[in-house]
Amino acid sequence: MIYNPGDPEWIGSRDHSVWTRMNAMGLEFMGPCYPNGRKAFNQRDWLAPDSRNVPTYYTTGEKTPESASQQLDYAFASRGFHNEVSVRAMNEVEEWGPSDHCRLLIEVGASGGK
């Protein structure tokens, strides 16, 4: 599942339908999005040029957090409550952790939100 709204082919795609359904259920997409996480050192060709995606996963071919180029982890929050939530990908190489997925830092309340 890829968030890629700047790509003309994304509208009407299966991935786009996931975001449409989440919105219909009253869930707001919270991120993470750049600058709340580093961008990939090598951006995927199929991402829109202005994509704010941040890598949260590395493939077996990529092997390391440094070479990660795909975002597969996302956070959503209930509409209304979402104003109190902020999301950051902990995807800097030194903070990634032992998994092939980085951690997401989700803050709720006074320190969260926009």
Short mmCIF file of C-alpha atoms in Angstrom, two decimals:
data_model
loop_
_atom_site.label_atom_id
_atom_site.label_comp_id
_atom_site.label_asym_id
_atom_site.label_seq_id
_atom_site.Cartn_x
_atom_site.Cartn_y
_atom_site.Cartn_z
CA MET A 1 0.00 0.00 0.00
CA ILE A 2 1.60 3.23 -1.15
CA TYR A 3 0.54 6.83 -0.47
CA ASN A 4 1.31 8.65 -3.72
CA PRO A 5 -1.24 11.43 -4.36
CA GLY A 6 0.98 13.43 -6.73
CA ASP A 7 1.00 10.61 -9.30
CA PRO A 8 -1.87 10.87 -11.83
CA GLU A 9 -2.17 7.07 -11.85
CA TRP A 10 -2.78 6.99 -8.10
CA ILE A 11 -6.33 8.37 -8.37
CA GLY A 12 -8.63 5.39 -8.81
CA SER A 13 -5.92 2.88 -7.90
CA ARG A 14 -6.33 0.13 -5.31
CA ASP A 15 -3.99 2.01 -2.97
CA HIS A 16 -6.04 5.21 -3.35
CA SER A 17 -9.19 3.25 -2.48
CA VAL A 18 -7.70 2.36 0.92
CA TRP A 19 -7.29 6.05 1.79
CA THR A 20 -10.81 6.77 0.48
CA ARG A 21 -12.28 4.02 2.69
CA MET A 22 -10.33 5.17 5.75
CA ASN A 23 -11.62 8.71 5.20
CA ALA A 24 -15.19 7.41 4.82
CA MET A 25 -14.82 5.69 8.22
CA GLY A 26 -13.85 9.01 9.81
CA LEU A 27 -10.12 8.34 9.98
CA GLU A 28 -7.61 11.02 9.04
CA PHE A 29 -4.23 10.14 7.55
CA MET A 30 -1.62 11.40 10.02
CA GLY A 31 1.61 10.29 8.37
CA PRO A 32 4.44 10.02 8.83
CA CYS A 33 5.38 12.46 6.08
CA TYR A 34 8.50 14.50 5.46
CA PRO A 35 9.79 16.49 7.37
CA ASN A 36 8.68 14.14 10.18
CA GLY A 37 11.17 11.52 9.02
CA ARG A 38 14.02 11.53 6.54
CA LYS A 39 13.42 11.09 2.83
CA ALA A 40 14.93 8.09 1.06
CA PHE A 41 18.48 8.60 -0.15
CA ASN A 42 17.34 6.99 -3.43
CA GLN A 43 13.71 7.90 -4.12
CA ARG A 44 11.66 5.32 -6.06
CA ASP A 45 11.03 6.23 -9.73
CA TRP A 46 7.30 5.65 -9.43
CA LEU A 47 6.82 8.15 -6.59
CA ALA A 48 5.56 11.60 -7.50
CA PRO A 49 8.44 14.12 -7.62
CA ASP A 50 6.91 16.12 -4.75
CA SER A 51 6.20 13.03 -2.63
CA ARG A 52 6.52 13.52 1.11
CA ASN A 53 6.86 9.77 1.70
CA VAL A 54 9.54 8.65 4.14
CA PRO A 55 11.05 5.15 4.12
CA THR A 56 9.75 2.93 6.91
CA TYR A 57 10.77 -0.47 5.52
CA TYR A 58 13.74 -2.02 3.76
CA THR A 59 13.51 -5.04 1.48
CA THR A 60 15.78 -8.08 1.56
CA GLY A 61 17.50 -6.60 -1.48
CA GLU A 62 18.04 -3.25 0.23
CA LYS A 63 19.36 -4.96 3.40
CA THR A 64 19.90 -1.88 5.60
CA PRO A 65 18.00 1.12 6.98
CA GLU A 66 20.30 3.41 5.01
CA SER A 67 19.15 1.93 1.70
CA ALA A 68 15.44 1.78 2.66
CA SER A 69 13.24 3.38 0.00
CA GLN A 70 9.65 2.33 0.70
CA GLN A 71 7.00 3.56 3.08
CA LEU A 72 4.72 0.76 4.21
CA ASP A 73 3.79 2.06 7.68
CA TYR A 74 1.13 4.70 8.26
CA ALA A 75 -0.89 6.11 11.15
CA PHE A 76 -4.52 7.23 11.13
CA ALA A 77 -6.59 8.90 13.85
CA SER A 78 -10.29 9.53 14.37
CA ARG A 79 -11.52 12.78 12.88
CA GLY A 80 -11.71 15.43 15.59
CA PHE A 81 -9.20 13.61 17.76
CA HIS A 82 -6.61 13.87 14.98
CA ASN A 83 -5.84 17.50 15.86
CA GLU A 84 -4.12 16.21 19.01
CA VAL A 85 -1.90 13.66 17.23
CA SER A 86 1.52 13.92 15.59
CA VAL A 87 3.48 11.14 13.90
CA ARG A 88 7.18 10.85 13.16
CA ALA A 89 9.08 8.03 11.47
CA MET A 90 12.10 7.06 13.56
CA ASN A 91 13.92 6.28 10.33
CA GLU A 92 17.30 7.93 10.76
CA VAL A 93 19.91 5.19 10.33
CA GLU A 94 21.13 5.45 13.94
CA GLU A 95 17.61 5.29 15.44
CA TRP A 96 16.05 2.62 13.16
CA GLY A 97 16.28 -0.39 15.49
CA PRO A 98 16.66 -4.13 14.77
CA SER A 99 13.59 -4.64 12.53
CA ASP A 100 13.20 -4.23 8.78
CA HIS A 101 10.50 -1.67 9.70
CA CYS A 102 11.39 1.50 11.57
CA ARG A 103 9.39 2.58 14.59
CA LEU A 104 6.75 5.30 14.45
CA LEU A 105 6.63 7.83 17.26
CA ILE A 106 2.99 8.79 17.82
CA GLU A 107 2.37 11.61 20.28
CA VAL A 108 -1.09 12.42 21.61
CA GLY A 109 -2.15 15.47 23.61
CA ALA A 110 -0.25 18.59 24.55
CA SER A 111 2.98 17.57 22.81
CA GLY A 112 1.19 16.15 19.76
CA GLY A 113 -0.83 17.80 17.06
CA LYS A 114 -0.08 20.59 14.65
#
